[in-house]
Tab-separated table of C-alpha atoms (C1' of nucleotides) in Angstrom:
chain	number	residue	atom	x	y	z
A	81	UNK	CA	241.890	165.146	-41.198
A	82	UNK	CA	241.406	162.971	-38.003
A	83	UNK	CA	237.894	164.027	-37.909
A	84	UNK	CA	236.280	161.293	-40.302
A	85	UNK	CA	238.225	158.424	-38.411
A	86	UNK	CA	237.211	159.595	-34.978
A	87	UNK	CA	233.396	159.902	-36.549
A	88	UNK	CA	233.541	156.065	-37.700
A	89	UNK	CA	235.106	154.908	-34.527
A	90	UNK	CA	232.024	156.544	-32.874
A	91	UNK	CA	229.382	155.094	-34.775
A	92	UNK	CA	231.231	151.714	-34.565
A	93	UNK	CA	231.125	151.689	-30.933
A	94	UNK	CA	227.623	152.193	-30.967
A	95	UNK	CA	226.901	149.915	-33.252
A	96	UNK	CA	228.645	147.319	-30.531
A	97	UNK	CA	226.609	149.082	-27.916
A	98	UNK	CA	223.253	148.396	-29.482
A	99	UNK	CA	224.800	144.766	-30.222
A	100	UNK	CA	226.220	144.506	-26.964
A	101	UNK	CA	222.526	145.062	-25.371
A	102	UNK	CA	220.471	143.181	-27.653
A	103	UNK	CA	222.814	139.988	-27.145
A	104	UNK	CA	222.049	140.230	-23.171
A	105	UNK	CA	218.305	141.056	-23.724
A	106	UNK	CA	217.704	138.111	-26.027
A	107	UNK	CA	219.799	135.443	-24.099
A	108	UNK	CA	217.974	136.549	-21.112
A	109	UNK	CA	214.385	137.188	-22.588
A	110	UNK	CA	214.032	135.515	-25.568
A	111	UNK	CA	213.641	136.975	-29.071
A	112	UNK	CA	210.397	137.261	-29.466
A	113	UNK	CA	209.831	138.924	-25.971
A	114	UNK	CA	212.653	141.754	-26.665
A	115	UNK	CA	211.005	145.090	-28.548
A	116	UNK	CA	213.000	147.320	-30.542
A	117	UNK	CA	211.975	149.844	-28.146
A	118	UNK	CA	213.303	147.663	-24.758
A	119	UNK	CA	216.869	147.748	-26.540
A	120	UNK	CA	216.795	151.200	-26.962
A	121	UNK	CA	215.815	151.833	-23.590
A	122	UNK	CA	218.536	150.108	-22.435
A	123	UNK	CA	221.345	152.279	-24.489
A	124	UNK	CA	219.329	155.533	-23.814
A	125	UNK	CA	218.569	155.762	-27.475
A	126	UNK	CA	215.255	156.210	-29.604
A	127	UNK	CA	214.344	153.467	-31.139
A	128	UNK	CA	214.552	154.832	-34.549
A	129	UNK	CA	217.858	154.984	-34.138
A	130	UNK	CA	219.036	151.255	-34.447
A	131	UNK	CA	217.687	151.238	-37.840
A	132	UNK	CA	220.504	153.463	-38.644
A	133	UNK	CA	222.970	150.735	-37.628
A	134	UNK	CA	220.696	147.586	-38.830
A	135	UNK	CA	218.652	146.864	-41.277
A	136	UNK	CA	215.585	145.645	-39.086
A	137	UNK	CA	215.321	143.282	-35.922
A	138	UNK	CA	215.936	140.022	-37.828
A	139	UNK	CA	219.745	141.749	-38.967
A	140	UNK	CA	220.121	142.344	-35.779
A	141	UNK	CA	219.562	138.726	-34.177
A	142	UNK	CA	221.640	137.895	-37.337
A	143	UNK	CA	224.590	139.697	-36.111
A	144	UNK	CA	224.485	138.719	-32.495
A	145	UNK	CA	224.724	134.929	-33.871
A	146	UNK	CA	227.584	135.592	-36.421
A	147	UNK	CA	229.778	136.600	-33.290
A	148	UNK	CA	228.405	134.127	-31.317
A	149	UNK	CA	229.191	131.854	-33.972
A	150	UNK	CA	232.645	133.244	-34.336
A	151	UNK	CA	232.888	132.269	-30.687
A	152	UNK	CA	231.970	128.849	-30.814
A	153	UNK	CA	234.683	128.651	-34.139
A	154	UNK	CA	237.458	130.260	-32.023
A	155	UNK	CA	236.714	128.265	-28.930
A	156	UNK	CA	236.735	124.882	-31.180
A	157	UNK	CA	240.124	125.631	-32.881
A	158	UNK	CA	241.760	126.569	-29.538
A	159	UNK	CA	240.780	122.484	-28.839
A	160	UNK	CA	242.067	121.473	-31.618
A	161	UNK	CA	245.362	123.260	-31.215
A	162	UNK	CA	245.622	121.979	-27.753
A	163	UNK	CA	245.309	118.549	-28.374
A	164	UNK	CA	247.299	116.222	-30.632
A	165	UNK	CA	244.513	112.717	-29.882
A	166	UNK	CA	241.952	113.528	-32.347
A	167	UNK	CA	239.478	111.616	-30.741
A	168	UNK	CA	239.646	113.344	-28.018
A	169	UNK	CA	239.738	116.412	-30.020
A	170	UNK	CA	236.537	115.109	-31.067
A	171	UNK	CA	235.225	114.496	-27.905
A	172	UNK	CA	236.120	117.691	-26.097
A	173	UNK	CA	234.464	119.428	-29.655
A	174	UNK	CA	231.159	117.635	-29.425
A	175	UNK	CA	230.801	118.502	-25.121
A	176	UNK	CA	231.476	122.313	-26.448
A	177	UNK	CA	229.287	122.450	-29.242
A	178	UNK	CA	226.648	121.358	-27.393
A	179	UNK	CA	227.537	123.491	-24.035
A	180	UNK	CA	228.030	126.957	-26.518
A	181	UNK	CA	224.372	125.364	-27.426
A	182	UNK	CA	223.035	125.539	-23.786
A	183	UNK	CA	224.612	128.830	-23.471
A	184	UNK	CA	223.639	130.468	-26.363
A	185	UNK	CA	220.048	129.147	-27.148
A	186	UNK	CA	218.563	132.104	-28.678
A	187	UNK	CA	221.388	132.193	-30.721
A	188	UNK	CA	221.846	128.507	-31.445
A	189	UNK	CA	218.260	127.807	-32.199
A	190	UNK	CA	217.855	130.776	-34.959
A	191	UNK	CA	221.314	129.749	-36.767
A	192	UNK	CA	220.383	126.228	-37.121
A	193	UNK	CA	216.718	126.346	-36.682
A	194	UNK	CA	214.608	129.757	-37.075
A	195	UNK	CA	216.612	131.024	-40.025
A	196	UNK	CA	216.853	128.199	-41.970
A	197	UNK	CA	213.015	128.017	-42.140
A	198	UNK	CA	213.007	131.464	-43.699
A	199	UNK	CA	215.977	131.885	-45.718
A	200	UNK	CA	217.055	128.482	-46.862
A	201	UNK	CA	220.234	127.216	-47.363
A	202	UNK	CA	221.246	130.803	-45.823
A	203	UNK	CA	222.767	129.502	-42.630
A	204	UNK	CA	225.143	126.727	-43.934
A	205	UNK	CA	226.268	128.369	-47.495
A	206	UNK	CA	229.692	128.641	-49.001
A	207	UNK	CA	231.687	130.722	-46.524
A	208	UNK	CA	229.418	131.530	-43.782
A	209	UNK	CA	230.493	130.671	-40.410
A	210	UNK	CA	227.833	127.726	-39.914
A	211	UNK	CA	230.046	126.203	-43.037
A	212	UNK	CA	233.002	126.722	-41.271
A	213	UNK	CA	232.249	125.342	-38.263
A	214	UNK	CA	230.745	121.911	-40.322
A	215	UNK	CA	234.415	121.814	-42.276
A	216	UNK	CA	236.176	121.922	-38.802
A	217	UNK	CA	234.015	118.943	-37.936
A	218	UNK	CA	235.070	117.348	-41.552
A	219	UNK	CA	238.557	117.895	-40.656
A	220	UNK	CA	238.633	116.114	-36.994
A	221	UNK	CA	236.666	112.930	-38.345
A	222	UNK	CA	239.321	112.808	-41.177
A	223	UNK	CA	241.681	112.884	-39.050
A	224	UNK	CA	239.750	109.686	-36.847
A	225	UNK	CA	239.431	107.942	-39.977
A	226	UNK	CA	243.688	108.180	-41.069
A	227	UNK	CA	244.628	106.696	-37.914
A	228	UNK	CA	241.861	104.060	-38.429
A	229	UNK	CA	239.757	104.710	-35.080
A	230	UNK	CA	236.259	104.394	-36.860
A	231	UNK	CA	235.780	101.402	-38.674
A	232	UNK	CA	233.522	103.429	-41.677
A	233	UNK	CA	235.920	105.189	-44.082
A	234	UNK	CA	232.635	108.181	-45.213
A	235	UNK	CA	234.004	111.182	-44.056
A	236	UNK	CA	230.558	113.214	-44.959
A	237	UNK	CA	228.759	110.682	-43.004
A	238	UNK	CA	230.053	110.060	-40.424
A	239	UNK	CA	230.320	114.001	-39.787
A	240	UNK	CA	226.525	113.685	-40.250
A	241	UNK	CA	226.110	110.986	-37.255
A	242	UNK	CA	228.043	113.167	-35.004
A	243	UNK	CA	226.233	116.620	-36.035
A	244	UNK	CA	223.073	114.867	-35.626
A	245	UNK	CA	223.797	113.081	-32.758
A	246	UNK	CA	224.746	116.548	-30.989
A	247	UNK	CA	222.216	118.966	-32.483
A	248	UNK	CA	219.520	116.499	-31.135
A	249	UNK	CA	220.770	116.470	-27.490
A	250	UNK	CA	221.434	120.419	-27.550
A	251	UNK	CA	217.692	121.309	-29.316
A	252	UNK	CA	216.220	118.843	-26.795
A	253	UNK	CA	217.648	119.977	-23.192
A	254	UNK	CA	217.201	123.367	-24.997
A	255	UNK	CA	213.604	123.186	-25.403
A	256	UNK	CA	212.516	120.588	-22.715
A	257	UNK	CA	213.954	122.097	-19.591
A	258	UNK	CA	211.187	120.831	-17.765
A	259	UNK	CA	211.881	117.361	-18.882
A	260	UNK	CA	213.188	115.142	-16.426
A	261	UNK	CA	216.494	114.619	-18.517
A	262	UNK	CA	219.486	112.144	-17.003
A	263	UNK	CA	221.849	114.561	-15.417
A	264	UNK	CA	222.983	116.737	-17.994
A	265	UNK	CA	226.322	116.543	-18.362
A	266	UNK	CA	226.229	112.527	-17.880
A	267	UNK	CA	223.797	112.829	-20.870
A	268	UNK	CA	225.586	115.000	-23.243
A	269	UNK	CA	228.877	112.960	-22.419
A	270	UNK	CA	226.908	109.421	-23.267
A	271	UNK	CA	225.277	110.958	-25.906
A	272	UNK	CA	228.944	111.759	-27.486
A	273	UNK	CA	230.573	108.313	-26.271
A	274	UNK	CA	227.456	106.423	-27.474
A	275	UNK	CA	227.756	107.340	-31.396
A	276	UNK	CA	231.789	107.167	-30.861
A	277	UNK	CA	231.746	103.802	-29.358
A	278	UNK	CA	229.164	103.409	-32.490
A	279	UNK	CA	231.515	104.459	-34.946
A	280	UNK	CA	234.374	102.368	-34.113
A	281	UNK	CA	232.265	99.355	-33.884
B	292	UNK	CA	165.373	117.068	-25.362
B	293	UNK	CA	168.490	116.383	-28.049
B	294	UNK	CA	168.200	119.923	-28.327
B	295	UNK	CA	171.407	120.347	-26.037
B	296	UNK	CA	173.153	117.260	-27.760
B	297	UNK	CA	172.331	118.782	-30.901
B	298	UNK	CA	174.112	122.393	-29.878
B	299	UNK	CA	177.079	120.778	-28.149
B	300	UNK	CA	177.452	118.973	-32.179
B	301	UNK	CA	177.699	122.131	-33.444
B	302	UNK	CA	179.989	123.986	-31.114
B	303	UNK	CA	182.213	120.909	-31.550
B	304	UNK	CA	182.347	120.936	-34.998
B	305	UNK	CA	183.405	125.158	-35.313
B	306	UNK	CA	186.005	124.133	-32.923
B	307	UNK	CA	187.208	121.623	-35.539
B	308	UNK	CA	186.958	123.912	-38.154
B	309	UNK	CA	188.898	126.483	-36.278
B	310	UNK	CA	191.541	123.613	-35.382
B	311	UNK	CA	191.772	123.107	-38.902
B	312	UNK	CA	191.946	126.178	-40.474
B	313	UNK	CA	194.905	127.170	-38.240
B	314	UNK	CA	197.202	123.698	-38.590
B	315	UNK	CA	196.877	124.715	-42.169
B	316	UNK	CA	197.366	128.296	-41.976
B	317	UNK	CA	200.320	128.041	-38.985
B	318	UNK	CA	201.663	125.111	-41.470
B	319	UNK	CA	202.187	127.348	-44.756
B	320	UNK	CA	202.870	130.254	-43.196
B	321	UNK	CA	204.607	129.209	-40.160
B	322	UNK	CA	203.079	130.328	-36.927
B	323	UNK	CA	204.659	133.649	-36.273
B	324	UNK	CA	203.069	135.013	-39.630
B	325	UNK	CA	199.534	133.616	-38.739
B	326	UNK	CA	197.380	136.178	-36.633
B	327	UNK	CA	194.384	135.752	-35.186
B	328	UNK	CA	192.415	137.624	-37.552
B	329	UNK	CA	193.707	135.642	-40.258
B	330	UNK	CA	192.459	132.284	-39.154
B	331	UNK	CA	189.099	134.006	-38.096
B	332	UNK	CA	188.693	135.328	-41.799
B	333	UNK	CA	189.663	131.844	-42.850
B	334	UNK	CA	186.160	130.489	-41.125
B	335	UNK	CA	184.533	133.509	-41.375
B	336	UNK	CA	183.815	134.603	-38.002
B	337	UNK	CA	185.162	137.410	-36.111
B	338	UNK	CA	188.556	137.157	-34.453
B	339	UNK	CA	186.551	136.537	-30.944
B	340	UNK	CA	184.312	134.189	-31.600
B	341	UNK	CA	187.961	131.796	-31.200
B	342	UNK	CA	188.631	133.067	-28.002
B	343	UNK	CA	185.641	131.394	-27.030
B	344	UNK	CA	186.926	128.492	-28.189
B	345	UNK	CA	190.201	128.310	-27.167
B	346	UNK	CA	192.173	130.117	-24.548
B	347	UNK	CA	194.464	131.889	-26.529
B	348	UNK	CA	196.841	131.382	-29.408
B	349	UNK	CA	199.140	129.389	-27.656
B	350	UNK	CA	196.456	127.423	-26.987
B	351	UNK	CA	195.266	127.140	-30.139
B	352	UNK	CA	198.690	125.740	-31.217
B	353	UNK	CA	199.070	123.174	-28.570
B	354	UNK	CA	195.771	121.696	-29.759
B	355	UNK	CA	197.052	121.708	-32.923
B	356	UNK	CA	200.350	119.738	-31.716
B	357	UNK	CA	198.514	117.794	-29.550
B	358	UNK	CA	196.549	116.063	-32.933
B	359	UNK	CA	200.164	115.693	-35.177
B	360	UNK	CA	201.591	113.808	-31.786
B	361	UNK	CA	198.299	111.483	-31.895
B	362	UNK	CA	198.921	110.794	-35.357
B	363	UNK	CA	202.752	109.766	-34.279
B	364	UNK	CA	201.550	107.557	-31.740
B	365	UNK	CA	199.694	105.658	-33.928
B	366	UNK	CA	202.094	105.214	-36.286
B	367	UNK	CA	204.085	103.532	-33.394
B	368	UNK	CA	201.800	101.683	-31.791
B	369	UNK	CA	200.818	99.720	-35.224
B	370	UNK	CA	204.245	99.012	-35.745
B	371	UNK	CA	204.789	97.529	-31.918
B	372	UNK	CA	201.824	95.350	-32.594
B	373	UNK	CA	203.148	93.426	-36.107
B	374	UNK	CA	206.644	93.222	-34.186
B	375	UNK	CA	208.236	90.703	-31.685
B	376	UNK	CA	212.086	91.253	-31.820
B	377	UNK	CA	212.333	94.274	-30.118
B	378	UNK	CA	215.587	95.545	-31.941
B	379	UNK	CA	214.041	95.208	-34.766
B	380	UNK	CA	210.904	97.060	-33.380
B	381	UNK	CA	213.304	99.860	-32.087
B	382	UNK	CA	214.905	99.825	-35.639
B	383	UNK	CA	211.536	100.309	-37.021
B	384	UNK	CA	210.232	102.725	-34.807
B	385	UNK	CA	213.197	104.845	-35.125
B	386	UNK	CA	212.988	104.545	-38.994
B	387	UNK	CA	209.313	105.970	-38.690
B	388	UNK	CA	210.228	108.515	-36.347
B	389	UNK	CA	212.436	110.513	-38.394
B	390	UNK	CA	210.068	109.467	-41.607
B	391	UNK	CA	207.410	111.249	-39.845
B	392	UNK	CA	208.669	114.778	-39.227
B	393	UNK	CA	210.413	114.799	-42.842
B	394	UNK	CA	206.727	114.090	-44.104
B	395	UNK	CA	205.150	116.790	-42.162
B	396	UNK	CA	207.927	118.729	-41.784
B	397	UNK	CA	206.142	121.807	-40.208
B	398	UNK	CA	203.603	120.057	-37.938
B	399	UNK	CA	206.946	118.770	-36.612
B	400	UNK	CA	208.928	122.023	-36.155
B	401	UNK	CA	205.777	123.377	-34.413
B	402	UNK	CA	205.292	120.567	-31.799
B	403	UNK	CA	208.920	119.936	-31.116
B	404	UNK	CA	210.379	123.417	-31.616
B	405	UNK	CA	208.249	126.076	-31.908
B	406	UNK	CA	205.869	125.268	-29.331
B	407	UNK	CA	208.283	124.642	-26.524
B	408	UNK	CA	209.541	128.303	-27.460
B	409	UNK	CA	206.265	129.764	-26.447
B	410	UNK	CA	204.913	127.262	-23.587
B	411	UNK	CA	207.527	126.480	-21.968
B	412	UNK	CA	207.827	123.180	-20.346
B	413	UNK	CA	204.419	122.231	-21.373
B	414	UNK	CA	205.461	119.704	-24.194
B	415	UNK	CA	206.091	116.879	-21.919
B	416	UNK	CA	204.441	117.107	-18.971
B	417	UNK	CA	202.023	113.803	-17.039
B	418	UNK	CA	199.839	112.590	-19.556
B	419	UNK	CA	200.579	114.629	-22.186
B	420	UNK	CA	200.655	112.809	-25.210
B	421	UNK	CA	204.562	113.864	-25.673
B	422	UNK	CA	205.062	111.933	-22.601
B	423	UNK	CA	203.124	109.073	-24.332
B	424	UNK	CA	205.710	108.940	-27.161
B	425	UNK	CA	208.483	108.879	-24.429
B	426	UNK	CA	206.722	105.985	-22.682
B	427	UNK	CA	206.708	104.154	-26.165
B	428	UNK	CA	209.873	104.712	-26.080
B	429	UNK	CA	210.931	104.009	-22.867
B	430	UNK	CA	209.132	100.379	-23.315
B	431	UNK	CA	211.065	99.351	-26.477
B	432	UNK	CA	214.014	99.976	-24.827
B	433	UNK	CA	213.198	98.545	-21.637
B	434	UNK	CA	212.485	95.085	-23.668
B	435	UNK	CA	215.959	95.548	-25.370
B	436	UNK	CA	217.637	95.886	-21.723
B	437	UNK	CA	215.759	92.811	-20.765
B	438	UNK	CA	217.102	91.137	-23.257
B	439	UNK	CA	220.191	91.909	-22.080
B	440	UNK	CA	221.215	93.721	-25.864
B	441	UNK	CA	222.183	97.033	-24.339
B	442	UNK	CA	225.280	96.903	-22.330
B	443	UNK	CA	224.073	99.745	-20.607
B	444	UNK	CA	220.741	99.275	-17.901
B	445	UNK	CA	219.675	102.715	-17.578
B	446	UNK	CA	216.527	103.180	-19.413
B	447	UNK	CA	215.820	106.745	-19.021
B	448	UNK	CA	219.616	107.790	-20.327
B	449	UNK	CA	219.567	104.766	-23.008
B	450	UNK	CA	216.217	106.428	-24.615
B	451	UNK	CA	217.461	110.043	-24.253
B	452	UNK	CA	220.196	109.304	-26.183
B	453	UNK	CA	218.349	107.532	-29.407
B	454	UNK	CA	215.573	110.031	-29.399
B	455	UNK	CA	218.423	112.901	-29.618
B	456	UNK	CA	220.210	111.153	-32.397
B	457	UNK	CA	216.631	110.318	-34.358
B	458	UNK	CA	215.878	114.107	-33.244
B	459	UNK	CA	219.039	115.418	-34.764
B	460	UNK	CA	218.736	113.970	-38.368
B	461	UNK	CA	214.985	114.940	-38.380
B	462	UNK	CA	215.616	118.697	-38.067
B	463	UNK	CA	218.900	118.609	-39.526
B	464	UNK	CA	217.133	116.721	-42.577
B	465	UNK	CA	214.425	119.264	-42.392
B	466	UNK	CA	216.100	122.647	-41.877
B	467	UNK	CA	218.935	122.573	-44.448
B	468	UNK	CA	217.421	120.882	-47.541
B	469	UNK	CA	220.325	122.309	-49.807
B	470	UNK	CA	223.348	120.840	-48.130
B	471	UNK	CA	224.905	118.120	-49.477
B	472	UNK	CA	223.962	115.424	-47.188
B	473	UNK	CA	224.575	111.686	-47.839
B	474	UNK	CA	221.969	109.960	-49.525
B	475	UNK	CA	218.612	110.666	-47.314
B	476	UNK	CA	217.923	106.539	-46.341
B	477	UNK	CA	221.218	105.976	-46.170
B	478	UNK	CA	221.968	108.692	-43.423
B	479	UNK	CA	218.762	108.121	-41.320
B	480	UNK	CA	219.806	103.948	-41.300
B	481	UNK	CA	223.053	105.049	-40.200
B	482	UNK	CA	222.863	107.094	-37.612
B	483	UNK	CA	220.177	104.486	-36.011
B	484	UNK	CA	222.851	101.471	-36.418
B	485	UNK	CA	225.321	103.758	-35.191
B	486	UNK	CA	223.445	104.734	-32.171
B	487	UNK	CA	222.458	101.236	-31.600
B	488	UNK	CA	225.706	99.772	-31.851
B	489	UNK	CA	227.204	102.093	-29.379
B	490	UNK	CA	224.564	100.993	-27.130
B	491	UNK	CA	225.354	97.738	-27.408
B	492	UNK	CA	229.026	98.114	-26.857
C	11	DT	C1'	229.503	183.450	-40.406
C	12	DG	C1'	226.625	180.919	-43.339
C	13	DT	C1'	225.824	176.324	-45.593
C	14	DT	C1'	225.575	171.560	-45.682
C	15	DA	C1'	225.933	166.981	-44.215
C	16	DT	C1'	225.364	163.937	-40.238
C	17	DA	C1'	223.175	161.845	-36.261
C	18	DC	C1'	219.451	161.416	-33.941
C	19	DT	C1'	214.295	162.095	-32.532
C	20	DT	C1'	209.234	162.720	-32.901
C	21	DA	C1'	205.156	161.217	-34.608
C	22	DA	C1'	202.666	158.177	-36.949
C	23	DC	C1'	201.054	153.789	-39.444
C	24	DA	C1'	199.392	149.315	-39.768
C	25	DT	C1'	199.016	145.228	-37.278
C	26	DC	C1'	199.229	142.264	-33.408
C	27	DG	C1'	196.940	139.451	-29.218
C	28	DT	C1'	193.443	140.097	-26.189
C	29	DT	C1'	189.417	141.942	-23.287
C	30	DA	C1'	185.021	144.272	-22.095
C	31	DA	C1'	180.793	145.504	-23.424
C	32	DG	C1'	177.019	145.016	-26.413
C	33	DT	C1'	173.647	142.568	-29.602
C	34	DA	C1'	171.120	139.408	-31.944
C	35	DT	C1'	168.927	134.930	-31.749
C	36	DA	C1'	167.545	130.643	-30.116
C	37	DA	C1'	165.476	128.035	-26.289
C	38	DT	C1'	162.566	128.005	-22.476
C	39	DA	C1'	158.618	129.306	-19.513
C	40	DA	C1'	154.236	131.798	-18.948
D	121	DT	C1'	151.538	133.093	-28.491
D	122	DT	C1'	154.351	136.138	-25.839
D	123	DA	C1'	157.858	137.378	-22.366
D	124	DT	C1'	162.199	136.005	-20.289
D	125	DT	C1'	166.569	134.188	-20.168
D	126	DA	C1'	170.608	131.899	-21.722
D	127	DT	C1'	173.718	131.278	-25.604
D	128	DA	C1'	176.639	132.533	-29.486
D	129	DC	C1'	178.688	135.805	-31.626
D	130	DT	C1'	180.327	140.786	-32.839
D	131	DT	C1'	181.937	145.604	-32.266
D	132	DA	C1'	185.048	148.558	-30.425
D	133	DA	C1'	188.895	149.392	-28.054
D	134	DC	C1'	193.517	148.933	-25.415
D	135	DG	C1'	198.270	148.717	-25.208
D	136	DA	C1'	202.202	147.057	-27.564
D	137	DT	C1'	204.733	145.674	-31.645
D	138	DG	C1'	208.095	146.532	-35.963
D	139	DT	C1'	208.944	149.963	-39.024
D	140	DT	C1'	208.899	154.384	-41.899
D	141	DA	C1'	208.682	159.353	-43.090
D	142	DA	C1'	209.460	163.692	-41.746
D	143	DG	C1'	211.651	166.891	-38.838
D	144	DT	C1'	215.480	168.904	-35.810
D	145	DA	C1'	219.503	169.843	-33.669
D	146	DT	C1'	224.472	169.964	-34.079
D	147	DA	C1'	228.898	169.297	-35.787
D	148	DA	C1'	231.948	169.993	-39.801
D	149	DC	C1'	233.200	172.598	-43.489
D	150	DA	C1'	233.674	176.594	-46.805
DNA sequence: TGTTATACTTAACATCGTTAAGTATAATAA
DNA sequence: TTATTATACTTAACGATGTTAAGTATAACA
């Protein structure tokens, strides 16, 4: 009675296949520049067929950020684990955020821009990953604020300052490549030291 | 012979209406979801008759952009002019920034988001009048490094940094309505005096 | 060996941005 | 006033898009 399990584990790795190959067409093309029909090209299936596996092109951008978002999740808890300073847990957290950002931009900008303007309040709601990610945030500024590094005592907040401060340098060397930016990293690092130092003060 | 002054009126005013009809139709129904045919039926011409108007729908949007960023500038420029402490100014203008794109909440996604998605690099280039909001900004800044209240000199980095925190809260504000941020003043004042005091430290 | 469910494909639809060719009409010249 | 020409706009079409309905092989089962 093997046969149903080997069936599923087929049509599972497909599924990652068409996944697999719409991730590298949209962080290399764009979105709105990959067809339906370019992604099945590149798996040497009809077209048609995705729709077996997802429910149109927008699921399918969905799912390709959920593991991307899962990435950015695991890759922030792995700091956290390795580090016992929480501020600079903090720091280390804001440079990746904003790095998985620059590396993910398709992905990035419809999580916490594109979809959000379509399906509100879908993208930060009770136990998606985008609500995960923000309580991982809560819980390293909590942890600032018990050993008395930042002089306010908000924990939602402050969270706030830092999320803001970081999704504006990540939307902005996103979408003005051309602009002649500060060297990036210096940037993104004074960016994060600025609204630290800021915090303590 | 104001017969050629009278038909250059006219050709000026359908591209007005044309510039109109789409801001309003690309600001309810959000760019993607406007076609061409649908702004034409708006004014009552035949698709076409805009692309004599306008290069193409890119095109179209950048003018569109390129009137909400005027309207920003202004807003800016008044305040410089009834200010002479130029923290304060910088307070201000930082205050009106983020003000602005929460009350036209689309004309901002589409200049500082959406467009840069489809014309890349184009949003800030020479004498763009992007690059004239940066240069408002650069100046206010400049005058608070000359007045030695930054600890740091560099003006490019110093206004990269503000306009990514101001940049931040606007979208953040913006795309996720339903989360349970701090009080709406209260957050956009904060994150400028944070930002501000780290710059001073 | 015949039946049925599964996995995939073919063909088509409506719509998109955009271009080339064509047509009225207004302005000019005779 | 009439013929010519320039201007402003439209019609028709192209190739491509996301998506759906209908059809076809093939594998699994009785």
């Amino acid at each position: 009675m093997g046969v149903k399990e080997r069936r599923a584990r087929e049509k599972e790795q497909l599924q990652q296949q068409i996944l697999s190959a719409a991730r590298e067409l949209f962080v290399n093309e764009g979105y709105e520049n990959v067809s339906m029909r370019k992604i099945a090209n590149k798996i040497e299936y009809s077209p048609t067929t995705i729709y077996l596996y997802f429910k149109d092109k927008a699921d399918l951008l969905d799912s390709v950020c959920k593991e991307t978002l899962l990435n950015l999740l695991n890759t922030l808890e792995r700091l956290k684990r390795d580090n016992t300073d929480p501020i600079e847990t903090l720091r280390k957290s804001g440079k990746a955020y904003v790095e998985f950002g620059l590396e993910y931009p398709q992905d990035y900008k419809l999580t916490f821009v594109i979809r959000p303007q379509f399906q509100k309040g879908l993208g930060l709601q009770e136990g998606s990953v985008g609500e995960k990610v923000f309580n991982y945030l809560r819980e390293m500024v909590s942890e600032c604020i018990q050993q008395q590094i930042f002089h306010q005592a908000d924990v939602e907040t402050t969270g706030q300052v830092l999320w803001s401060a970081v999704h504006g340098v990540t939307l902005l060397l996103i979408d003005f490549p051309d602009f002649p930016w500060t060297e990036k990293d210096k940037l993104i690092d004074t960016v994060i030291e600025t609204t630290i130092a800021g915090l303590k003060a």
